[in-house]
Amino acid sequence: ASDAPWWTSATVYQIYPRSFADSDGDGMGDLGGIIARLDHLERLGVDVVWLSPIYRSPQDDNGYDISDYERIDPAFGAEEQLDALIAGLHERGIKLVMDLVVNHTSDEHEWFLESRSSRDNPKRDWYWWRDQPTDWVSFFSGSTWEFDQATGQYYLHLFSRKQPDLNWENPQVREAVYAMMRRWLDRGVDGFRMDVINLISKVVPLQDAHGDLFAQTFNGPRIHEFLHEMHREVFAGREAQLITVGEMPGSTIEQARLYTDPARAEVDMIFQFEHVDLDSGPLGKWDLRPLHLPRLKACLARWQEGLAEVGWNSLYWDNHDQPRAVSRFGDDDPEWRERSAKTLATVLHLHRGTPYVYQGEELGMTNVAFGSLDDIRDIESINYYAEAVRDGADPADVLRSIRAKGRDNARTPVQWDAGPQAGFTTGEPWIAVNPNFTEINAAAQVDDPDSVFAHYARLIALRHDDATVALGEFRLLLPDHETVWAFIRTRGDDQLLVLANLSREAVELTVADLADVGGPGSWLGAEVISATATDGGMPRAPRFESTRLD
Ligand code: TEU
């Protein structure tokens, strides 16, 4: 279809390696496990794999604290296994995108070890050192400044104290990062997912935020300059076969148009966070807030409209930082879970943008009813629990918030079969398998045409084959309906009507409800469409009984 970039009809699959598949029985996922499961990805039909970090790391933030950008952590396997993975993916026509985490390194990275060794070390200015801290608060609780005894100064870390922020104002830092990126492309990878890349430009001189860290370091003053320079230094000349996606917490639609406008040569698409912040109250993600469907529908529709002419959307429900969508946005009651998971998939994948499928989402995996803090592994949740309980919160309330929104919900092992440890490992997994693996696993689904897995595969194939799905204009219908998600995609004279019922009750819709579809002489004709609780029926053959008005 047209001269649209290849990724406008592609789907990306995210692998969180420590929880995907373990090949050596140490209880942690590894490259051998991924290589052994490539047929699963090929059957699903995905075009790209985004691989979360497998680099050398102390694992303080599960690999998002990197101590060597160009060597594989032995916990994930040997160097040559990565080359085998690249070859294995490429021979199946699947591209590989690596996770680029360059807002910060690990405090065990050699750059930081040199930087902290003395005030006049040549790499001192590769990080942010100050005599006095600002009032900034870390994503992982506490101050963003850690006092370093050796040289009597503080260093900046927006995340954990073992994740010192790189100083992107320093051209030597930028050059070192670009050189590393070029070497990864030369090794055969096909692009990057850029971790919190819109935080690399800080307002300088650094100053107190008075509670608004956003203004000091989100989408900072030089962010577009840095991204354009990266594009020129790393991607120019080979961008046609690559894909780049920037993780941009707190980005607005206006910012996203600038980041993803092809004419500006910055990134291809971004992960924005507006829809995954809707169920957070004013105190943040742990402050649970009910979400009504019209707000979710309106949010995605705003982004469809905002990037319709310029730029491109990524489409996601799940990733390694978010709770599982079927529990969060859908209905994970055993009787309804599969239909709900399929319906959420149908709605998301038929929007305009590049869909991302997070490992296990294609199986309809759910959140976990964590029993106690002993079941939790994530530094973000552990720090939050300690801080909240210290500040007087009821531990039961804190645990309820962690059960609803904790990142460990997405990090339990992928459920491959109903055997021991769900076929994830022959050892003791680093985090417990969700007990519902006996009902929810790949073995029970990959050969079942009515499974969640098969539904995802059909949606991915539809995007390959149908230019209206990939490129058609989007228009939301019935914006105020509390349980139906209706929209229409238009490309030339082709129209695709999507009707999804996100409830347990059957819904009657009349043409009058949809009257503004297609204008006068609506092609729907006088039909009453009784949409039952969809089991995710494919739009080309909607599972709706339609009866003519007599
Ligand atoms: O996440 C950045 C980010 O915005 C997260 O802090 C997110 O807002 C939070 O986890 C939601 O609860 C990236 C990575 O995806 C995350 O895994 C890392 O912990 C973080 O950056 C630091 O590298």
PDB file of N, CA, C and O in Angstrom, residues 310-367:
ATOM      1  N   VAL A 310       0.340  14.075  10.771  1.00  0.00           N
ATOM      2  CA  VAL A 310       1.791  14.128  10.978  1.00  0.00           C
ATOM      3  C   VAL A 310       2.168  13.142  12.071  1.00  0.00           C
ATOM      4  O   VAL A 310       1.535  13.137  13.134  1.00  0.00           O
ATOM      5  N   GLY A 311       3.138  12.287  11.789  1.00  0.00           N
ATOM      6  CA  GLY A 311       3.617  11.408  12.857  1.00  0.00           C
ATOM      7  C   GLY A 311       2.907  10.065  12.855  1.00  0.00           C
ATOM      8  O   GLY A 311       2.154   9.733  11.939  1.00  0.00           O
ATOM      9  N   TRP A 312       3.168   9.270  13.906  1.00  0.00           N
ATOM     10  CA  TRP A 312       2.668   7.903  13.939  1.00  0.00           C
ATOM     11  C   TRP A 312       2.517   7.435  15.377  1.00  0.00           C
ATOM     12  O   TRP A 312       3.346   7.765  16.230  1.00  0.00           O
ATOM     13  N   ASN A 313       1.444   6.668  15.647  1.00  0.00           N
ATOM     14  CA  ASN A 313       1.198   6.155  16.999  1.00  0.00           C
ATOM     15  C   ASN A 313       1.810   4.770  17.170  1.00  0.00           C
ATOM     16  O   ASN A 313       1.819   3.966  16.239  1.00  0.00           O
ATOM     17  N   SER A 314       2.274   4.488  18.417  1.00  0.00           N
ATOM     18  CA  SER A 314       2.433   3.088  18.799  1.00  0.00           C
ATOM     19  C   SER A 314       1.117   2.747  19.500  1.00  0.00           C
ATOM     20  O   SER A 314       0.431   3.649  19.996  1.00  0.00           O
ATOM     21  N   LEU A 315       0.763   1.479  19.518  1.00  0.00           N
ATOM     22  CA  LEU A 315      -0.483   1.033  20.155  1.00  0.00           C
ATOM     23  C   LEU A 315      -0.125  -0.049  21.152  1.00  0.00           C
ATOM     24  O   LEU A 315       0.440  -1.072  20.786  1.00  0.00           O
ATOM     25  N   TYR A 316      -0.383   0.193  22.450  1.00  0.00           N
ATOM     26  CA  TYR A 316      -0.060  -0.850  23.431  1.00  0.00           C
ATOM     27  C   TYR A 316      -1.012  -0.820  24.604  1.00  0.00           C
ATOM     28  O   TYR A 316      -1.524   0.222  24.985  1.00  0.00           O
ATOM     29  N   TRP A 317      -1.276  -1.986  25.172  1.00  0.00           N
ATOM     30  CA  TRP A 317      -1.932  -2.119  26.472  1.00  0.00           C
ATOM     31  C   TRP A 317      -0.890  -2.509  27.518  1.00  0.00           C
ATOM     32  O   TRP A 317      -0.914  -2.031  28.654  1.00  0.00           O
ATOM     33  N   ASP A 318      -0.044  -3.455  27.161  1.00  0.00           N
ATOM     34  CA  ASP A 318       0.863  -4.084  28.134  1.00  0.00           C
ATOM     35  C   ASP A 318       2.314  -3.792  27.805  1.00  0.00           C
ATOM     36  O   ASP A 318       2.666  -3.590  26.633  1.00  0.00           O
ATOM     37  N   ASN A 319       3.148  -3.834  28.821  1.00  0.00           N
ATOM     38  CA  ASN A 319       4.601  -3.975  28.689  1.00  0.00           C
ATOM     39  C   ASN A 319       5.110  -4.401  30.060  1.00  0.00           C
ATOM     40  O   ASN A 319       4.318  -4.680  30.962  1.00  0.00           O
ATOM     41  N   HIS A 320       6.442  -4.401  30.246  1.00  0.00           N
ATOM     42  CA  HIS A 320       7.009  -4.941  31.489  1.00  0.00           C
ATOM     43  C   HIS A 320       6.823  -3.994  32.674  1.00  0.00           C
ATOM     44  O   HIS A 320       7.208  -4.339  33.810  1.00  0.00           O
ATOM     45  N   ASP A 321       6.298  -2.790  32.408  1.00  0.00           N
ATOM     46  CA  ASP A 321       6.060  -1.824  33.493  1.00  0.00           C
ATOM     47  C   ASP A 321       4.586  -1.697  33.846  1.00  0.00           C
ATOM     48  O   ASP A 321       4.252  -0.971  34.793  1.00  0.00           O
ATOM     49  N   GLN A 322       3.709  -2.339  33.085  1.00  0.00           N
ATOM     50  CA  GLN A 322       2.269  -2.115  33.263  1.00  0.00           C
ATOM     51  C   GLN A 322       1.580  -3.394  33.728  1.00  0.00           C
ATOM     52  O   GLN A 322       2.032  -4.486  33.386  1.00  0.00           O
ATOM     53  N   PRO A 323       0.486  -3.250  34.505  1.00  0.00           N
ATOM     54  CA  PRO A 323      -0.284  -4.451  34.851  1.00  0.00           C
ATOM     55  C   PRO A 323      -0.909  -5.064  33.598  1.00  0.00           C
ATOM     56  O   PRO A 323      -0.962  -4.416  32.551  1.00  0.00           O
ATOM     57  N   ARG A 324      -1.402  -6.285  33.705  1.00  0.00           N
ATOM     58  CA  ARG A 324      -1.924  -7.006  32.536  1.00  0.00           C
ATOM     59  C   ARG A 324      -3.291  -6.416  32.121  1.00  0.00           C
ATOM     60  O   ARG A 324      -4.191  -6.258  32.942  1.00  0.00           O
ATOM     61  N   ALA A 325      -3.425  -6.124  30.832  1.00  0.00           N
ATOM     62  CA  ALA A 325      -4.589  -5.390  30.321  1.00  0.00           C
ATOM     63  C   ALA A 325      -5.916  -6.088  30.609  1.00  0.00           C
ATOM     64  O   ALA A 325      -6.896  -5.435  30.973  1.00  0.00           O
ATOM     65  N   VAL A 326      -5.962  -7.409  30.492  1.00  0.00           N
ATOM     66  CA  VAL A 326      -7.267  -8.075  30.654  1.00  0.00           C
ATOM     67  C   VAL A 326      -7.759  -7.931  32.095  1.00  0.00           C
ATOM     68  O   VAL A 326      -8.967  -7.927  32.351  1.00  0.00           O
ATOM     69  N   SER A 327      -6.831  -7.735  33.041  1.00  0.00           N
ATOM     70  CA  SER A 327      -7.233  -7.500  34.440  1.00  0.00           C
ATOM     71  C   SER A 327      -7.510  -6.034  34.688  1.00  0.00           C
ATOM     72  O   SER A 327      -8.369  -5.670  35.494  1.00  0.00           O
ATOM     73  N   ARG A 328      -6.771  -5.157  33.979  1.00  0.00           N
ATOM     74  CA  ARG A 328      -6.827  -3.720  34.236  1.00  0.00           C
ATOM     75  C   ARG A 328      -7.965  -3.041  33.473  1.00  0.00           C
ATOM     76  O   ARG A 328      -8.735  -2.283  34.030  1.00  0.00           O
ATOM     77  N   PHE A 329      -8.045  -3.337  32.163  1.00  0.00           N
ATOM     78  CA  PHE A 329      -9.044  -2.673  31.316  1.00  0.00           C
ATOM     79  C   PHE A 329     -10.196  -3.611  30.952  1.00  0.00           C
ATOM     80  O   PHE A 329     -11.210  -3.194  30.418  1.00  0.00           O
ATOM     81  N   GLY A 330     -10.011  -4.927  31.210  1.00  0.00           N
ATOM     82  CA  GLY A 330     -11.006  -5.902  30.758  1.00  0.00           C
ATOM     83  C   GLY A 330     -11.654  -6.606  31.930  1.00  0.00           C
ATOM     84  O   GLY A 330     -11.885  -6.004  32.981  1.00  0.00           O
ATOM     85  N   ASP A 331     -11.914  -7.913  31.738  1.00  0.00           N
ATOM     86  CA  ASP A 331     -12.673  -8.689  32.725  1.00  0.00           C
ATOM     87  C   ASP A 331     -12.017 -10.050  32.832  1.00  0.00           C
ATOM     88  O   ASP A 331     -12.173 -10.883  31.938  1.00  0.00           O
ATOM     89  N   ASP A 332     -11.211 -10.253  33.907  1.00  0.00           N
ATOM     90  CA  ASP A 332     -10.439 -11.508  33.986  1.00  0.00           C
ATOM     91  C   ASP A 332     -11.153 -12.592  34.780  1.00  0.00           C
ATOM     92  O   ASP A 332     -10.526 -13.589  35.152  1.00  0.00           O
ATOM     93  N   ASP A 333     -12.460 -12.430  34.973  1.00  0.00           N
ATOM     94  CA  ASP A 333     -13.249 -13.534  35.541  1.00  0.00           C
ATOM     95  C   ASP A 333     -13.119 -14.724  34.589  1.00  0.00           C
ATOM     96  O   ASP A 333     -13.263 -14.557  33.370  1.00  0.00           O
ATOM     97  N   PRO A 334     -12.849 -15.930  35.095  1.00  0.00           N
ATOM     98  CA  PRO A 334     -12.589 -17.076  34.199  1.00  0.00           C
ATOM     99  C   PRO A 334     -13.638 -17.237  33.097  1.00  0.00           C
ATOM    100  O   PRO A 334     -13.336 -17.611  31.982  1.00  0.00           O
ATOM    101  N   GLU A 335     -14.913 -16.910  33.409  1.00  0.00           N
ATOM    102  CA  GLU A 335     -15.973 -17.109  32.397  1.00  0.00           C
ATOM    103  C   GLU A 335     -15.864 -16.105  31.263  1.00  0.00           C
ATOM    104  O   GLU A 335     -16.271 -16.344  30.133  1.00  0.00           O
ATOM    105  N   TRP A 336     -15.320 -14.941  31.539  1.00  0.00           N
ATOM    106  CA  TRP A 336     -15.322 -13.857  30.543  1.00  0.00           C
ATOM    107  C   TRP A 336     -13.935 -13.540  30.022  1.00  0.00           C
ATOM    108  O   TRP A 336     -13.734 -12.817  29.058  1.00  0.00           O
ATOM    109  N   ARG A 337     -12.864 -14.031  30.639  1.00  0.00           N
ATOM    110  CA  ARG A 337     -11.502 -13.574  30.374  1.00  0.00           C
ATOM    111  C   ARG A 337     -11.115 -13.678  28.901  1.00  0.00           C
ATOM    112  O   ARG A 337     -10.593 -12.734  28.303  1.00  0.00           O
ATOM    113  N   GLU A 338     -11.384 -14.817  28.287  1.00  0.00           N
ATOM    114  CA  GLU A 338     -10.936 -14.990  26.895  1.00  0.00           C
ATOM    115  C   GLU A 338     -11.630 -14.001  25.962  1.00  0.00           C
ATOM    116  O   GLU A 338     -10.977 -13.353  25.142  1.00  0.00           O
ATOM    117  N   ARG A 339     -12.956 -13.848  26.123  1.00  0.00           N
ATOM    118  CA  ARG A 339     -13.674 -12.935  25.233  1.00  0.00           C
ATOM    119  C   ARG A 339     -13.210 -11.514  25.475  1.00  0.00           C
ATOM    120  O   ARG A 339     -13.053 -10.712  24.555  1.00  0.00           O
ATOM    121  N   SER A 340     -12.938 -11.203  26.740  1.00  0.00           N
ATOM    122  CA  SER A 340     -12.482  -9.853  27.062  1.00  0.00           C
ATOM    123  C   SER A 340     -11.108  -9.599  26.457  1.00  0.00           C
ATOM    124  O   SER A 340     -10.864  -8.547  25.844  1.00  0.00           O
ATOM    125  N   ALA A 341     -10.216 -10.566  26.576  1.00  0.00           N
ATOM    126  CA  ALA A 341      -8.861 -10.393  26.029  1.00  0.00           C
ATOM    127  C   ALA A 341      -8.917 -10.216  24.516  1.00  0.00           C
ATOM    128  O   ALA A 341      -8.242  -9.357  23.946  1.00  0.00           O
ATOM    129  N   LYS A 342      -9.769 -11.010  23.859  1.00  0.00           N
ATOM    130  CA  LYS A 342      -9.888 -10.887  22.395  1.00  0.00           C
ATOM    131  C   LYS A 342     -10.463  -9.524  22.014  1.00  0.00           C
ATOM    132  O   LYS A 342     -10.014  -8.879  21.065  1.00  0.00           O
ATOM    133  N   THR A 343     -11.463  -9.076  22.776  1.00  0.00           N
ATOM    134  CA  THR A 343     -12.109  -7.802  22.444  1.00  0.00           C
ATOM    135  C   THR A 343     -11.142  -6.641  22.625  1.00  0.00           C
ATOM    136  O   THR A 343     -11.047  -5.752  21.776  1.00  0.00           O
ATOM    137  N   LEU A 344     -10.350  -6.684  23.708  1.00  0.00           N
ATOM    138  CA  LEU A 344      -9.331  -5.635  23.901  1.00  0.00           C
ATOM    139  C   LEU A 344      -8.319  -5.666  22.763  1.00  0.00           C
ATOM    140  O   LEU A 344      -7.872  -4.619  22.273  1.00  0.00           O
ATOM    141  N   ALA A 345      -7.963  -6.861  22.315  1.00  0.00           N
ATOM    142  CA  ALA A 345      -7.004  -6.975  21.208  1.00  0.00           C
ATOM    143  C   ALA A 345      -7.603  -6.414  19.930  1.00  0.00           C
ATOM    144  O   ALA A 345      -6.967  -5.623  19.222  1.00  0.00           O
ATOM    145  N   THR A 346      -8.858  -6.780  19.649  1.00  0.00           N
ATOM    146  CA  THR A 346      -9.517  -6.289  18.429  1.00  0.00           C
ATOM    147  C   THR A 346      -9.529  -4.774  18.403  1.00  0.00           C
ATOM    148  O   THR A 346      -9.135  -4.137  17.429  1.00  0.00           O
ATOM    149  N   VAL A 347      -9.953  -4.186  19.518  1.00  0.00           N
ATOM    150  CA  VAL A 347     -10.064  -2.722  19.561  1.00  0.00           C
ATOM    151  C   VAL A 347      -8.702  -2.081  19.334  1.00  0.00           C
ATOM    152  O   VAL A 347      -8.529  -1.203  18.494  1.00  0.00           O
ATOM    153  N   LEU A 348      -7.685  -2.545  20.072  1.00  0.00           N
ATOM    154  CA  LEU A 348      -6.371  -1.886  19.965  1.00  0.00           C
ATOM    155  C   LEU A 348      -5.776  -2.070  18.577  1.00  0.00           C
ATOM    156  O   LEU A 348      -5.322  -1.112  17.935  1.00  0.00           O
ATOM    157  N   HIS A 349      -5.796  -3.305  18.065  1.00  0.00           N
ATOM    158  CA  HIS A 349      -5.103  -3.588  16.803  1.00  0.00           C
ATOM    159  C   HIS A 349      -5.813  -2.991  15.595  1.00  0.00           C
ATOM    160  O   HIS A 349      -5.233  -2.944  14.510  1.00  0.00           O
ATOM    161  N   LEU A 350      -7.067  -2.541  15.753  1.00  0.00           N
ATOM    162  CA  LEU A 350      -7.749  -1.939  14.606  1.00  0.00           C
ATOM    163  C   LEU A 350      -7.738  -0.420  14.665  1.00  0.00           C
ATOM    164  O   LEU A 350      -8.373   0.244  13.854  1.00  0.00           O
ATOM    165  N   HIS A 351      -6.972   0.132  15.649  1.00  0.00           N
ATOM    166  CA  HIS A 351      -6.669   1.563  15.606  1.00  0.00           C
ATOM    167  C   HIS A 351      -5.523   1.768  14.610  1.00  0.00           C
ATOM    168  O   HIS A 351      -4.946   0.803  14.103  1.00  0.00           O
ATOM    169  N   ARG A 352      -5.205   3.016  14.328  1.00  0.00           N
ATOM    170  CA  ARG A 352      -4.137   3.352  13.377  1.00  0.00           C
ATOM    171  C   ARG A 352      -2.843   3.528  14.156  1.00  0.00           C
ATOM    172  O   ARG A 352      -2.781   4.320  15.092  1.00  0.00           O
ATOM    173  N   GLY A 353      -1.830   2.743  13.802  1.00  0.00           N
ATOM    174  CA  GLY A 353      -0.558   2.807  14.515  1.00  0.00           C
ATOM    175  C   GLY A 353       0.116   1.443  14.450  1.00  0.00           C
ATOM    176  O   GLY A 353      -0.402   0.523  13.823  1.00  0.00           O
ATOM    177  N   THR A 354       1.275   1.326  15.116  1.00  0.00           N
ATOM    178  CA  THR A 354       1.963   0.033  15.153  1.00  0.00           C
ATOM    179  C   THR A 354       1.675  -0.647  16.480  1.00  0.00           C
ATOM    180  O   THR A 354       2.054  -0.122  17.525  1.00  0.00           O
ATOM    181  N   PRO A 355       1.015  -1.814  16.470  1.00  0.00           N
ATOM    182  CA  PRO A 355       0.678  -2.488  17.723  1.00  0.00           C
ATOM    183  C   PRO A 355       1.888  -3.175  18.329  1.00  0.00           C
ATOM    184  O   PRO A 355       2.754  -3.682  17.608  1.00  0.00           O
ATOM    185  N   TYR A 356       1.958  -3.183  19.669  1.00  0.00           N
ATOM    186  CA  TYR A 356       2.995  -3.901  20.421  1.00  0.00           C
ATOM    187  C   TYR A 356       2.302  -4.960  21.261  1.00  0.00           C
ATOM    188  O   TYR A 356       1.362  -4.653  21.987  1.00  0.00           O
ATOM    189  N   VAL A 357       2.751  -6.204  21.133  1.00  0.00           N
ATOM    190  CA  VAL A 357       2.205  -7.314  21.915  1.00  0.00           C
ATOM    191  C   VAL A 357       3.244  -7.694  22.952  1.00  0.00           C
ATOM    192  O   VAL A 357       4.384  -8.019  22.595  1.00  0.00           O
ATOM    193  N   TYR A 358       2.896  -7.644  24.221  1.00  0.00           N
ATOM    194  CA  TYR A 358       3.843  -7.977  25.289  1.00  0.00           C
ATOM    195  C   TYR A 358       3.755  -9.465  25.610  1.00  0.00           C
ATOM    196  O   TYR A 358       2.644 -10.023  25.653  1.00  0.00           O
ATOM    197  N   GLN A 359       4.866 -10.127  25.830  1.00  0.00           N
ATOM    198  CA  GLN A 359       4.888 -11.563  26.058  1.00  0.00           C
ATOM    199  C   GLN A 359       3.801 -12.025  27.024  1.00  0.00           C
ATOM    200  O   GLN A 359       3.643 -11.475  28.107  1.00  0.00           O
ATOM    201  N   GLY A 360       3.006 -12.990  26.602  1.00  0.00           N
ATOM    202  CA  GLY A 360       1.909 -13.517  27.429  1.00  0.00           C
ATOM    203  C   GLY A 360       0.584 -12.823  27.179  1.00  0.00           C
ATOM    204  O   GLY A 360      -0.489 -13.380  27.452  1.00  0.00           O
ATOM    205  N   GLU A 361       0.621 -11.594  26.638  1.00  0.00           N
ATOM    206  CA  GLU A 361      -0.628 -10.888  26.291  1.00  0.00           C
ATOM    207  C   GLU A 361      -1.388 -11.687  25.238  1.00  0.00           C
ATOM    208  O   GLU A 361      -2.613 -11.789  25.277  1.00  0.00           O
ATOM    209  N   GLU A 362      -0.639 -12.324  24.319  1.00  0.00           N
ATOM    210  CA  GLU A 362      -1.267 -13.127  23.252  1.00  0.00           C
ATOM    211  C   GLU A 362      -1.905 -14.396  23.798  1.00  0.00           C
ATOM    212  O   GLU A 362      -2.591 -15.117  23.056  1.00  0.00           O
ATOM    213  N   LEU A 363      -1.704 -14.689  25.073  1.00  0.00           N
ATOM    214  CA  LEU A 363      -2.327 -15.856  25.707  1.00  0.00           C
ATOM    215  C   LEU A 363      -3.457 -15.435  26.632  1.00  0.00           C
ATOM    216  O   LEU A 363      -4.156 -16.282  27.192  1.00  0.00           O
ATOM    217  N   GLY A 364      -3.600 -14.136  26.856  1.00  0.00           N
ATOM    218  CA  GLY A 364      -4.591 -13.632  27.795  1.00  0.00           C
ATOM    219  C   GLY A 364      -4.145 -13.803  29.229  1.00  0.00           C
ATOM    220  O   GLY A 364      -4.955 -13.978  30.141  1.00  0.00           O
ATOM    221  N   MET A 365      -2.823 -13.743  29.477  1.00  0.00           N
ATOM    222  CA  MET A 365      -2.322 -13.834  30.852  1.00  0.00           C
ATOM    223  C   MET A 365      -2.839 -12.681  31.690  1.00  0.00           C
ATOM    224  O   MET A 365      -3.110 -11.605  31.182  1.00  0.00           O
ATOM    225  N   THR A 366      -2.997 -12.949  33.015  1.00  0.00           N
ATOM    226  CA  THR A 366      -3.664 -11.987  33.900  1.00  0.00           C
ATOM    227  C   THR A 366      -2.722 -11.462  34.982  1.00  0.00           C
ATOM    228  O   THR A 366      -1.613 -11.965  35.148  1.00  0.00           O
ATOM    229  N   ASN A 367      -3.199 -10.470  35.746  1.00  0.00           N
ATOM    230  CA  ASN A 367      -2.497 -10.039  36.946  1.00  0.00           C
ATOM    231  C   ASN A 367      -2.416 -11.197  37.941  1.00  0.00           C
ATOM    232  O   ASN A 367      -3.088 -12.219  37.800  1.00  0.00           O
TER     233      ASN A 367
END
